Coordinates of C-alpha atoms in Angstrom, one line a residue:
M180 CA -53.4 6.5 65.9
L181 CA -50.4 6.2 63.4
Q182 CA -50.8 7.4 60.2
A183 CA -49.1 6.1 57.3
R184 CA -49.1 7.5 53.6
L185 CA -47.4 6.7 50.4
V186 CA -46.2 10.1 49.4
G187 CA -43.9 11.4 46.6
R188 CA -41.8 10.6 43.8
P189 CA -40.1 8.7 44.2
P190 CA -42.4 7.9 46.8
V191 CA -41.7 7.2 50.6
V192 CA -43.9 6.1 53.4
E193 CA -44.4 8.9 56.0
F194 CA -45.8 8.5 59.0
S195 CA -47.6 11.1 61.1
R196 CA -48.8 11.1 64.6
A197 CA -51.0 12.9 67.5
A198 CA -48.4 13.3 70.1
A199 CA -51.2 11.9 72.6
D200 CA -51.6 8.8 70.5
V201 CA -48.6 7.4 69.9
P202 CA -46.1 7.4 72.4
D203 CA -42.5 8.8 71.9
D204 CA -40.8 5.5 72.4
L205 CA -42.8 4.0 69.3
W206 CA -42.1 7.1 67.6
F207 CA -38.3 7.4 68.3
A208 CA -38.0 3.9 67.3
L209 CA -39.7 4.3 63.7
P210 CA -36.3 5.9 62.2
V211 CA -33.8 3.4 63.9
Q212 CA -36.0 0.3 63.2
L213 CA -37.2 1.6 59.4
G214 CA -34.1 4.0 58.5
S215 CA -35.3 7.7 57.9
A216 CA -34.8 8.7 54.6
R217 CA -35.8 12.2 55.1
G218 CA -35.8 13.1 58.4
S219 CA -38.7 14.6 60.3
R220 CA -40.4 17.9 59.9
N221 CA -43.0 19.8 61.7
G222 CA -42.0 19.4 64.8
A223 CA -41.3 15.9 64.8
Q224 CA -44.8 14.9 64.1
R225 CA -43.8 13.7 60.6
L226 CA -41.2 11.2 59.8
A227 CA -40.6 9.9 56.0
V228 CA -39.0 6.3 55.4
P229 CA -38.1 4.1 52.1
V230 CA -40.7 2.2 51.0
E231 CA -38.5 -0.8 50.7
R232 CA -37.2 -0.1 54.3
F233 CA -41.2 0.0 55.5
L234 CA -41.8 -3.5 54.1
G235 CA -39.0 -5.0 55.3
G236 CA -39.8 -3.8 58.6
R237 CA -43.4 -4.6 58.7
R238 CA -43.7 -7.1 60.9
W239 CA -41.8 -5.3 63.5
L240 CA -44.3 -2.4 63.2
A241 CA -47.1 -4.4 63.5
E242 CA -45.8 -5.6 66.7
A243 CA -44.9 -2.5 68.0
C244 CA -48.1 -1.0 67.4
T245 CA -49.9 -4.3 69.3
R246 CA -47.3 -3.7 72.3
Y247 CA -48.2 0.4 72.4
D248 CA -51.8 -0.5 71.9
V249 CA -51.8 1.9 68.8
G250 CA -53.8 1.8 66.1
L251 CA -52.4 1.8 62.5
D252 CA -54.2 3.9 59.4
F253 CA -52.9 3.6 55.8
N254 CA -53.8 5.2 52.8
P255 CA -55.3 3.2 50.0
E256 CA -52.1 3.4 47.9
L257 CA -50.2 2.2 50.7
L258 CA -52.7 -0.3 51.5
E259 CA -52.5 -2.0 47.9
L260 CA -48.7 -2.1 48.2
L261 CA -48.8 -4.0 51.6
Q262 CA -51.2 -6.2 50.5
R263 CA -49.2 -6.9 47.4
S264 CA -46.4 -7.8 49.4
Q265 CA -47.9 -10.2 51.4
L266 CA -49.4 -11.8 48.8
E267 CA -45.9 -11.8 47.1
S268 CA -44.4 -13.4 50.3
A269 CA -47.5 -16.0 50.6
A270 CA -46.5 -17.1 47.0
L271 CA -42.9 -17.4 47.5
D272 CA -43.5 -19.7 50.7
E273 CA -45.5 -21.8 48.7
R274 CA -43.0 -22.1 45.6
L275 CA -40.1 -22.7 48.0
A276 CA -42.2 -25.6 50.0
A277 CA -43.3 -27.4 46.4
T278 CA -42.1 -30.4 45.6
P279 CA -40.4 -31.3 41.9
S280 CA -43.4 -32.9 40.9
V281 CA -45.9 -29.8 42.0
A282 CA -43.7 -27.3 40.0
A283 CA -43.5 -29.8 37.0
A284 CA -47.0 -29.9 37.0
A285 CA -47.4 -26.0 37.2
Q286 CA -44.8 -25.6 34.6
A287 CA -46.7 -28.0 32.3
A288 CA -49.7 -26.0 32.7
V289 CA -48.7 -22.7 31.3
P290 CA -50.3 -21.9 28.2
D291 CA -48.6 -20.8 25.0
V292 CA -48.5 -17.3 24.7
R293 CA -48.2 -17.3 20.9
V294 CA -52.2 -18.1 21.1
A295 CA -53.1 -16.4 24.0
A296 CA -56.0 -13.9 22.9
D297 CA -55.1 -10.3 21.9
S298 CA -51.4 -11.9 21.9
R299 CA -48.6 -9.8 19.9
Y300 CA -45.8 -12.3 20.5
I301 CA -44.9 -14.6 17.4
R302 CA -41.4 -15.7 18.1
D303 CA -40.6 -19.6 17.8
L304 CA -38.7 -20.4 20.6
R305 CA -36.0 -23.2 21.0
A306 CA -36.9 -25.7 23.1
F307 CA -34.6 -24.5 26.4
Q308 CA -36.2 -21.0 25.9
D309 CA -40.1 -22.3 25.8
R310 CA -38.8 -24.5 29.2
D311 CA -37.3 -21.4 30.7
L312 CA -40.1 -19.0 29.7
R313 CA -42.6 -21.9 31.5
K314 CA -40.6 -21.9 34.7
L315 CA -40.7 -18.4 34.8
L316 CA -44.3 -17.9 33.7
T317 CA -45.1 -20.1 37.1
L318 CA -43.5 -17.4 39.2
D319 CA -44.6 -13.7 40.4
H320 CA -41.0 -12.7 39.6
G321 CA -37.9 -14.5 38.4
A322 CA -34.4 -14.7 37.3
N323 CA -32.8 -15.8 33.9
F324 CA -29.3 -17.1 34.4
S325 CA -28.8 -18.3 31.4
V326 CA -25.4 -17.7 29.2
P327 CA -24.6 -14.8 26.9
G328 CA -26.8 -15.5 23.5
A329 CA -28.9 -18.0 24.8
G330 CA -32.3 -15.3 23.9
K331 CA -32.8 -14.2 27.5
T332 CA -34.1 -10.8 25.6
S333 CA -36.8 -12.8 23.8
V334 CA -37.8 -15.1 27.0
A335 CA -37.9 -11.8 29.0
Y336 CA -40.4 -10.4 26.2
G337 CA -42.5 -13.4 25.9
I338 CA -42.8 -12.7 30.1
Y339 CA -44.0 -9.4 29.6
E340 CA -46.4 -10.3 27.1
S341 CA -47.7 -13.1 28.9
A342 CA -48.5 -10.6 31.6
R343 CA -49.6 -8.1 29.7
V344 CA -52.3 -10.4 28.1
A345 CA -53.3 -11.5 31.7
G346 CA -53.9 -8.0 32.8
Q347 CA -51.2 -7.9 35.4
V348 CA -49.0 -5.4 33.9
D349 CA -49.4 -2.7 30.9
R350 CA -45.7 -1.2 30.3
L351 CA -42.2 -2.2 30.8
L352 CA -39.0 -0.5 32.1
V353 CA -35.6 -1.9 31.0
V354 CA -32.4 -1.1 33.0
A355 CA -29.4 -2.3 30.9
P356 CA -26.3 -0.9 29.8
L357 CA -26.2 1.1 27.0
S358 CA -24.7 -1.7 24.9
A359 CA -27.6 -3.7 25.3
F360 CA -30.4 -1.3 24.1
E361 CA -30.0 -2.2 20.4
S362 CA -31.0 -5.6 21.3
W363 CA -34.2 -4.7 23.0
E364 CA -35.4 -2.8 20.1
V365 CA -34.4 -5.6 17.4
E366 CA -35.5 -8.4 19.3
A367 CA -39.0 -6.6 19.5
Q368 CA -39.1 -6.5 15.9
S369 CA -38.7 -10.2 15.8
C370 CA -40.8 -11.3 19.3
F371 CA -44.0 -9.2 18.2
S372 CA -46.8 -9.1 15.6
T373 CA -46.8 -5.2 15.9
P374 CA -43.9 -4.0 18.3
P375 CA -44.6 -2.1 21.5
R376 CA -43.6 1.7 21.3
I377 CA -40.3 1.6 22.7
Q378 CA -38.3 4.8 24.0
R379 CA -34.8 5.2 25.2
F380 CA -35.2 7.4 28.0
A381 CA -33.8 10.9 27.4
G382 CA -35.1 12.8 30.6
H383 CA -39.0 12.5 29.8
I384 CA -41.2 9.4 28.5
P385 CA -43.6 10.5 25.6
H386 CA -47.1 9.7 26.2
G387 CA -48.2 6.8 24.3
T388 CA -44.5 4.7 25.2
E389 CA -45.2 0.9 26.4
V390 CA -41.7 -0.2 26.8
V391 CA -38.9 2.3 28.3
L392 CA -35.0 1.7 28.0
V393 CA -32.3 3.4 30.5
N394 CA -29.2 2.7 31.5
Y395 CA -28.1 2.0 35.4
Q396 CA -26.1 5.3 35.2
R397 CA -28.9 7.7 34.5
L398 CA -31.1 6.1 37.2
E399 CA -29.8 8.3 40.0
N400 CA -30.9 11.9 38.5
H401 CA -34.2 10.7 37.0
L402 CA -35.2 8.0 39.7
S403 CA -38.5 10.4 40.5
A404 CA -39.5 10.5 36.9
L405 CA -39.3 6.6 36.5
A406 CA -40.7 5.9 39.3
G407 CA -43.9 8.3 39.0
W408 CA -43.8 6.5 35.4
L409 CA -44.0 2.7 37.2
L410 CA -46.8 4.0 39.7
E411 CA -48.8 5.6 37.0
G412 CA -49.7 2.1 35.4
R413 CA -49.0 -1.6 36.1
A414 CA -45.6 -2.0 35.8
H415 CA -43.0 -4.7 34.5
L416 CA -39.5 -3.8 35.9
I417 CA -36.4 -5.7 34.3
L418 CA -32.8 -5.5 34.9
D419 CA -30.5 -6.6 32.4
E420 CA -27.0 -7.6 33.2
A421 CA -28.0 -7.4 36.6
H422 CA -24.8 -8.4 38.4
R423 CA -24.0 -4.4 38.0
M424 CA -26.2 -3.8 41.1
K425 CA -24.8 -6.7 43.1
R426 CA -23.7 -4.3 45.7
G427 CA -26.7 -3.7 47.0
R428 CA -27.3 -0.4 49.3
S429 CA -23.5 -0.4 49.6
G430 CA -23.6 1.0 45.8
Q431 CA -25.4 3.6 44.1
W432 CA -26.9 1.7 41.2
G433 CA -27.8 -1.3 43.6
T434 CA -29.6 1.5 45.9
N435 CA -31.5 2.9 42.7
C436 CA -32.9 -0.4 42.0
L437 CA -33.9 -1.4 45.2
N438 CA -36.1 1.8 45.6
L439 CA -37.7 1.0 42.4
A440 CA -38.5 -2.6 43.0
P441 CA -41.6 -2.3 45.4
L442 CA -43.5 -0.2 42.6
A443 CA -43.2 -2.7 39.8
R444 CA -46.0 -5.6 39.6
R445 CA -43.4 -7.8 38.4
R446 CA -39.8 -8.0 38.6
D447 CA -37.2 -10.2 36.8
I448 CA -33.5 -9.9 36.4
L449 CA -31.2 -11.5 33.3
T450 CA -27.6 -11.8 33.9
G451 CA -25.1 -14.7 33.2
T452 CA -23.4 -13.7 36.3
P453 CA -25.4 -13.9 39.5
A454 CA -22.5 -14.1 41.7
P455 CA -19.3 -12.8 40.1
Q456 CA -17.3 -12.7 42.9
G457 CA -18.8 -15.2 45.3
P458 CA -22.4 -16.3 47.1
R459 CA -22.8 -12.8 49.2
D460 CA -23.7 -11.4 45.3
F461 CA -26.8 -13.1 45.3
I462 CA -28.3 -11.0 48.2
A463 CA -28.7 -7.7 46.3
L464 CA -30.5 -9.7 43.4
V465 CA -32.7 -11.6 45.4
D466 CA -33.6 -8.7 47.5
F467 CA -34.4 -6.9 44.1
I468 CA -36.8 -9.9 43.1
W469 CA -38.2 -10.6 46.2
P470 CA -37.9 -7.5 48.5
N471 CA -36.3 -8.2 51.5
Q472 CA -36.1 -11.7 51.6
A473 CA -32.8 -12.6 50.5
R474 CA -31.9 -13.0 54.5
R475 CA -34.7 -15.7 54.8
I476 CA -34.1 -17.6 51.3
L477 CA -30.3 -17.5 51.3
P478 CA -28.2 -20.1 53.7
G479 CA -26.7 -18.1 56.7
A480 CA -23.3 -19.2 55.1
A481 CA -23.8 -17.2 52.2
L482 CA -24.6 -14.0 54.1
V483 CA -21.2 -13.8 56.1
S484 CA -18.2 -11.8 54.7
D485 CA -16.1 -14.1 53.3
P486 CA -18.1 -17.1 52.8
A487 CA -16.7 -20.5 51.8
P488 CA -16.5 -21.2 47.9
E489 CA -18.5 -24.6 48.7
T490 CA -21.5 -22.4 50.0
M491 CA -22.3 -21.7 46.1
G492 CA -23.7 -25.5 46.4
D493 CA -26.0 -24.6 49.0
V494 CA -26.7 -21.2 47.4
S495 CA -27.5 -22.7 44.4
Q496 CA -30.1 -25.5 45.9
A497 CA -31.9 -22.9 48.0
I498 CA -32.8 -20.5 45.2
E499 CA -33.1 -23.3 42.3
P500 CA -36.9 -22.9 42.6
L501 CA -36.7 -19.2 41.9
F502 CA -34.9 -19.2 38.9
V503 CA -34.0 -20.7 35.1
R504 CA -30.9 -21.3 33.6
T505 CA -29.8 -22.1 30.1
T506 CA -25.8 -23.5 30.1
K507 CA -23.3 -23.1 26.8
S508 CA -23.9 -26.9 25.9
E509 CA -27.5 -26.5 25.3
L510 CA -26.9 -24.0 22.5
G511 CA -25.7 -26.5 20.6
L512 CA -22.8 -24.5 19.1
D513 CA -19.9 -26.2 17.8
E514 CA -16.9 -25.5 20.0
P515 CA -14.9 -22.4 19.2
H516 CA -11.0 -22.8 18.0
L517 CA -9.2 -21.4 21.0
H518 CA -5.3 -20.7 20.4
V519 CA -2.6 -19.2 22.0
E520 CA 0.4 -17.9 19.6
P521 CA 3.5 -17.5 21.7
V522 CA 5.1 -14.3 20.3
T523 CA 9.0 -13.4 20.6
M524 CA 10.1 -10.2 21.7
K525 CA 12.8 -8.5 19.5
P526 CA 15.9 -7.3 21.2
L527 CA 14.8 -3.8 22.3
Q528 CA 11.7 -4.6 23.9
R529 CA 12.9 -7.6 25.5
N530 CA 16.0 -5.3 27.2
I531 CA 13.3 -2.7 27.9
Y532 CA 10.8 -5.5 29.8
D533 CA 13.3 -7.2 31.7
A534 CA 14.8 -3.8 32.6
L535 CA 11.4 -2.8 34.2
R536 CA 10.5 -6.1 35.7
S537 CA 13.8 -5.8 37.5
R538 CA 13.2 -2.4 38.8
Y539 CA 9.5 -3.4 40.3
V540 CA 10.4 -6.9 42.2
G541 CA 12.2 -5.0 45.3
M542 CA 9.9 -2.3 44.8
F543 CA 7.1 -3.8 47.2
D544 CA 8.0 -5.3 50.8
L545 CA 4.9 -5.5 52.5
S546 CA 2.3 -7.9 52.8
R547 CA 1.7 -10.3 49.9
T548 CA -1.5 -10.4 51.0
D549 CA -2.4 -6.7 51.9
Q550 CA -5.4 -5.6 50.0
S551 CA -4.1 -2.1 49.7
L552 CA -1.5 -3.1 47.7
L553 CA -4.2 -4.2 44.8
A554 CA -4.4 -0.5 43.3
Q555 CA -1.0 -0.1 42.8
M556 CA 0.1 -3.4 41.7
G557 CA -2.6 -2.8 39.0
E558 CA -0.7 0.0 37.8
V559 CA 2.8 -2.0 37.7
T560 CA 0.6 -4.9 35.6
M561 CA -0.8 -2.1 33.1
Y562 CA 2.6 -1.0 32.8
L563 CA 4.4 -4.4 32.1
L564 CA 1.4 -5.4 29.9
E565 CA 2.5 -2.4 27.7
A566 CA 6.0 -3.4 27.6
A567 CA 4.9 -6.9 26.6
T568 CA 2.7 -5.7 23.5
N569 CA 4.1 -2.2 22.6
P570 CA 6.7 -0.2 24.8
R571 CA 6.1 2.9 23.0
L572 CA 2.9 2.8 25.2
L573 CA 5.0 3.4 28.1
A574 CA 5.8 7.0 27.4
R575 CA 4.1 10.0 25.9
R576 CA 5.7 12.8 23.6
V577 CA 5.2 16.2 25.2
G578 CA 4.9 19.5 22.6
G579 CA 7.9 19.1 20.0
D580 CA 10.5 17.7 21.9
D581 CA 11.6 14.5 23.4
A582 CA 10.9 15.0 26.7
V583 CA 9.3 12.0 28.6
T584 CA 6.7 12.1 30.9
F585 CA 5.7 8.5 32.4
R586 CA 1.8 8.0 33.2
Y587 CA 2.2 6.6 37.0
P588 CA 4.1 8.8 38.9
T589 CA 4.4 6.6 41.8
L590 CA 6.4 4.2 39.4
A591 CA 8.0 6.9 37.3
I592 CA 11.7 6.3 36.2
A593 CA 14.0 9.0 35.8
P594 CA 15.0 11.1 32.8
G595 CA 18.1 9.7 31.5
S596 CA 18.4 6.9 33.3
P597 CA 19.1 3.5 30.9
L598 CA 15.5 2.7 30.7
S599 CA 13.9 5.8 29.8
E600 CA 16.6 6.0 27.1
L601 CA 15.1 2.8 26.0
I602 CA 12.0 3.5 26.1
A603 CA 12.5 6.6 24.0
R604 CA 14.2 5.5 20.9
Y605 CA 12.0 2.5 21.2
T606 CA 9.6 3.5 18.0
D607 CA 13.1 4.3 15.9
H608 CA 13.8 0.6 15.8
E609 CA 11.6 -1.8 16.1
M610 CA 7.7 -2.6 15.3
P611 CA 6.2 -4.2 17.8
P612 CA 6.2 -8.3 17.0
K613 CA 2.3 -8.6 18.4
F614 CA 1.5 -5.8 15.7
E615 CA 3.2 -7.6 12.9
K616 CA 1.2 -10.9 13.7
L617 CA -1.8 -9.1 13.8
A618 CA -1.5 -7.2 10.9
Q619 CA -0.4 -10.7 9.1
A620 CA -3.6 -12.3 10.7
V621 CA -6.1 -9.6 9.3
A622 CA -4.5 -9.8 5.4
T623 CA -5.2 -13.2 5.9
N624 CA -8.5 -13.3 7.0
A625 CA -9.6 -10.5 4.6
A626 CA -8.4 -12.5 1.6
A627 CA -10.6 -15.2 2.8
G628 CA -13.3 -13.1 3.2
R629 CA -13.2 -13.1 7.0
K630 CA -14.0 -10.2 9.3
T631 CA -11.5 -9.9 12.6
L632 CA -12.2 -8.3 15.6
I633 CA -9.5 -7.3 17.7
W634 CA -9.6 -6.6 21.4
S635 CA -7.1 -4.4 23.3
N636 CA -7.1 -2.6 26.8
F637 CA -5.2 0.1 25.9
I638 CA -6.6 3.2 24.0
G639 CA -2.8 3.8 22.3
N640 CA -3.2 0.4 20.7
L641 CA -6.5 0.8 19.1
L642 CA -5.6 4.0 17.8
D643 CA -2.0 3.1 16.4
L644 CA -3.6 0.0 14.9
E645 CA -6.4 2.0 13.4
R646 CA -3.2 3.7 11.4
L647 CA -1.4 0.5 10.7
L648 CA -4.7 -1.6 9.3
A649 CA -5.5 1.4 7.2
P650 CA -6.1 -0.4 4.3
H651 CA -8.6 -2.6 5.8
Q652 CA -11.0 0.8 6.9
P653 CA -11.2 -0.5 10.2
A654 CA -14.2 0.6 12.9
L655 CA -13.1 1.6 16.1
I656 CA -14.9 1.7 19.5
Y657 CA -13.8 2.9 23.1
G658 CA -14.8 5.0 25.6
A659 CA -14.4 8.3 23.8
I660 CA -16.4 7.1 21.2
P661 CA -20.0 7.8 22.2
H662 CA -23.2 6.3 21.7
E663 CA -25.9 7.9 19.5
E664 CA -27.8 9.4 22.0
E665 CA -24.6 10.8 23.5
A666 CA -23.6 12.4 20.6
G667 CA -26.7 14.6 20.1
S668 CA -27.3 16.1 16.7
L669 CA -24.1 16.9 15.9
A670 CA -23.6 15.9 12.2
G671 CA -20.7 13.8 11.2
T672 CA -19.9 12.7 14.7
R673 CA -18.5 8.7 14.9
T674 CA -20.6 7.0 17.0
R675 CA -20.5 3.0 18.4
E676 CA -23.7 2.7 16.2
S677 CA -22.2 4.1 13.4
E678 CA -19.2 1.9 13.6
L679 CA -20.8 -1.1 14.2
G680 CA -23.1 -0.7 11.5
R681 CA -19.6 -0.2 9.2
F682 CA -18.3 -3.4 10.6
R683 CA -21.7 -5.6 10.2
N684 CA -22.4 -4.0 6.7
D685 CA -19.3 -2.6 4.6
A686 CA -17.8 -5.1 2.9
R687 CA -14.7 -2.9 2.6
C688 CA -14.4 -2.2 6.7
Q689 CA -12.7 -6.0 7.2
V690 CA -11.6 -4.9 11.0
L691 CA -13.0 -3.8 14.6
L692 CA -10.9 -2.6 17.1
A693 CA -12.5 -2.5 20.4
N694 CA -11.8 -2.1 24.1
P695 CA -13.5 -4.3 26.2
A696 CA -14.3 -2.1 28.9
A697 CA -16.5 -0.5 26.1
M698 CA -18.0 -3.4 24.1
A699 CA -17.8 -6.6 26.1
E700 CA -21.3 -6.4 27.0
G701 CA -24.7 -6.8 24.7
V702 CA -23.4 -6.6 21.2
S703 CA -23.9 -9.5 19.2
L704 CA -21.5 -9.8 16.0
H705 CA -22.2 -13.6 15.3
E706 CA -23.7 -13.0 12.1
T707 CA -21.0 -10.8 10.9
C708 CA -17.8 -11.9 12.5
H709 CA -15.8 -15.5 13.2
D710 CA -12.4 -14.4 14.3
A711 CA -11.4 -12.4 17.4
I712 CA -7.8 -11.6 18.2
Y713 CA -6.9 -10.8 21.5
L714 CA -3.4 -8.4 21.8
E715 CA -3.4 -8.8 25.6
R716 CA -5.8 -9.6 28.5
T717 CA -5.7 -8.3 32.2
F718 CA -6.1 -10.5 35.4
N719 CA -10.2 -8.9 35.0
A720 CA -11.7 -12.5 33.6
G721 CA -14.8 -10.8 33.6
Q722 CA -14.2 -8.1 30.4
Y723 CA -12.4 -11.1 28.6
L724 CA -14.8 -13.9 29.2
Q725 CA -17.8 -11.8 28.3
S726 CA -16.1 -10.8 25.3
L727 CA -15.5 -14.4 23.9
D728 CA -19.3 -14.4 23.7
R729 CA -19.6 -11.6 21.2
I730 CA -19.1 -14.0 18.5
H731 CA -20.1 -16.7 19.9
R732 CA -23.6 -17.2 20.6
L733 CA -27.1 -18.4 19.5
G734 CA -27.7 -18.4 15.7
L735 CA -24.4 -19.6 14.6
P736 CA -25.3 -21.9 11.9
P737 CA -23.9 -25.5 11.9
G738 CA -20.6 -25.8 11.2
T739 CA -19.3 -22.7 11.5
E740 CA -15.7 -22.2 12.3
T741 CA -15.2 -19.8 15.5
R742 CA -11.4 -18.8 16.2
I743 CA -10.3 -17.1 19.3
T744 CA -6.3 -16.5 19.2
F745 CA -4.4 -14.9 22.0
L746 CA -1.1 -13.2 21.2
E747 CA 1.3 -14.0 24.2
S748 CA 4.7 -12.4 24.8
E749 CA 7.1 -15.2 25.7
S750 CA 8.5 -14.7 29.2
S751 CA 6.4 -12.2 30.3
I752 CA 3.4 -11.3 32.3
D753 CA 1.1 -12.1 29.6
E754 CA 1.7 -16.1 30.6
A755 CA 0.9 -15.2 34.2
V756 CA -2.3 -13.9 33.0
D757 CA -3.4 -16.6 30.9
A758 CA -3.1 -19.2 33.8
R759 CA -5.0 -16.5 36.1
V760 CA -7.8 -16.4 33.5
G761 CA -8.0 -19.7 33.0
L762 CA -8.3 -21.0 36.6
K763 CA -10.6 -18.3 37.4
A764 CA -12.7 -19.6 34.7
Q765 CA -12.5 -23.5 35.9
R766 CA -13.8 -21.7 39.3
L767 CA -16.9 -20.3 37.5
G768 CA -17.7 -23.4 35.9
A769 CA -17.5 -25.2 39.5
M770 CA -19.9 -22.5 41.0
L771 CA -22.4 -22.6 38.3
D772 CA -22.4 -26.6 37.8
D773 CA -21.9 -25.8 34.4
P774 CA -18.5 -27.5 33.2
D775 CA -18.8 -25.4 29.7
L776 CA -17.9 -22.3 31.7
V777 CA -14.0 -23.7 31.7
T778 CA -13.4 -22.2 28.6
M779 CA -16.9 -20.2 27.8
A780 CA -17.4 -18.2 31.0
L781 CA -19.1 -14.9 31.9
P782 CA -18.4 -11.7 33.5
D783 CA -17.7 -11.5 36.9
D784 CA -17.6 -7.7 37.6
D785 CA -19.4 -4.3 37.4
D786 CA -16.3 -2.4 37.9
Y787 CA -14.3 -3.0 34.5
G788 CA -11.7 -0.6 35.7
Q789 CA -10.0 -3.3 37.4
V790 CA -7.3 -4.5 37.0
I791 CA -6.1 -7.0 39.9
E792 CA -9.2 -8.6 41.1
D793 CA -7.9 -10.7 44.3
V794 CA -4.9 -11.6 46.2
E795 CA -3.9 -14.4 44.6
D796 CA -3.7 -12.3 41.1
L797 CA -1.2 -10.2 43.4
A798 CA 0.6 -13.4 44.2
A799 CA 1.0 -14.8 40.4
L800 CA 2.1 -10.9 39.7
F801 CA 4.9 -11.2 42.3
A802 CA 5.7 -14.6 41.0
H803 CA 6.5 -13.5 37.6
L804 CA 8.2 -10.3 38.8
E805 CA 10.7 -12.9 41.1
G806 CA 10.8 -15.6 38.4
A807 CA 13.7 -14.3 36.6
E808 CA 15.2 -11.3 39.4
D809 CA 18.7 -12.7 39.1
Q810 CA 18.6 -13.2 35.4
V811 CA 17.8 -9.5 34.5
P812 CA 19.8 -6.6 34.3
A813 CA 19.3 -3.4 36.6
A814 CA 17.8 -0.6 35.4

């Protein structure tokens, strides 16, 4: 008899045997087929494997035990988990085989959660939200791929409350970026007559907590406590901005999420970007919703390492029964006004920029498609972006002298060279023209009673602008500004929440300075601000495209004018970036069959430090470097 027990926190499936009953061939095949998580102990008589791997290999296990004439004995906890998984698999087969008319009939039969007995849900839903909620309630588990600002959080609370009233769940764990916590807390006040008790996870969960919010980074060190809380009741597990775990078991966040998935009675994912880099990104997401089913659901062409772009259509068709999507056009928003503002560099800045470009153009003679160049050329890109915006960023002064230390040693320019001398004296002679344009625009907006959101990838720019725009009392958010829970009890500490509060509620605060890596997700500013200005952008389309939706989202009154301005230095890398980001938006639009994504697309990466994303970005950078090779002076 081969015994299997669900044990531990986080749980694993522990196999044990009496040597006379289970042959060695079967025993030693277990870790090979199911994946050993803990190794063996007690003379190789016990072996622990991950729950998710056990469920994925249950068919092999049954066939192997039959072949070797070995009986299986499960403890009640594992038997319940196995039976639930089998029922889910059967329900999945039924849903995938259902005709559109059968699916539509099931959706129409879903009762209104607001009138259900004991329901606390009171939120009035838009037509597209009600449609999405009804379809998701016909599924055991589901995915909401609606655009930012479509009300995915409100719909998710409707799913949870429906499942709670039906007795299927009694608690909710939400894994989300810290910036999204506020939305879950605020929406609960609008969705429920008596809001559930919500706790931001800080290492323990107080008794009586119904909803726990935890960020992806904290899963690793607290997986045991969270798994225990899921198993103590009937849990609903939601991943918000779920594209962050798209790497699956090749990444830590994905591994943690996949380990928690089988422990929940219901699973849902929320993301506007189900496939930021390509069809393969669906694998981890589908495996979270339906553990171990991705390779059965998705077409084979999507599972290869380099799937063709047209594979996306096959993927969308394959998983259409399992997800909902509200498009940007369905939100009924007025189109934003997008405007590129050309900026002419002043003479000293132009000399610096051209000398820098001339220096780099001949430095890289490797294959232009060599992936190893991406990181190094990412440094070149950031250097050029600094020069095109604010050359002061190229160097920092050390101590009280005028020595210059360049930030990228592999690209450093020798002190005393013509280029270093230009940089050293830059701030004595010029104000960056982008700063001048920006200050003028902010003053004009402030005079008209309009607040301004300013985006920059460089912390030095944000700090310089904080001083330059001091009369407008700017708020500031970047990586070093902590969230409230990270700041702890230190009195007077400036936090992201306090800065957002100032911008939203203090009439004297007319400007918010923000870094896309710190604030591109989860923050809603559409009730406060209708003007955004980009000081510069990188090739990372995700940060830019997600940041657009901070001020252009559901809830904007009809007739509201949303203005987006891009400051671009003429004959600089800014122009190459603009062309590449625009092309990526078009490709995302084609992938998701949503023409509106051409101008209002979604994030594409959970690695927000990545500057150059692919070899096409690399080619665009080389094209820019070579464009004036013979016309610029040598450094």
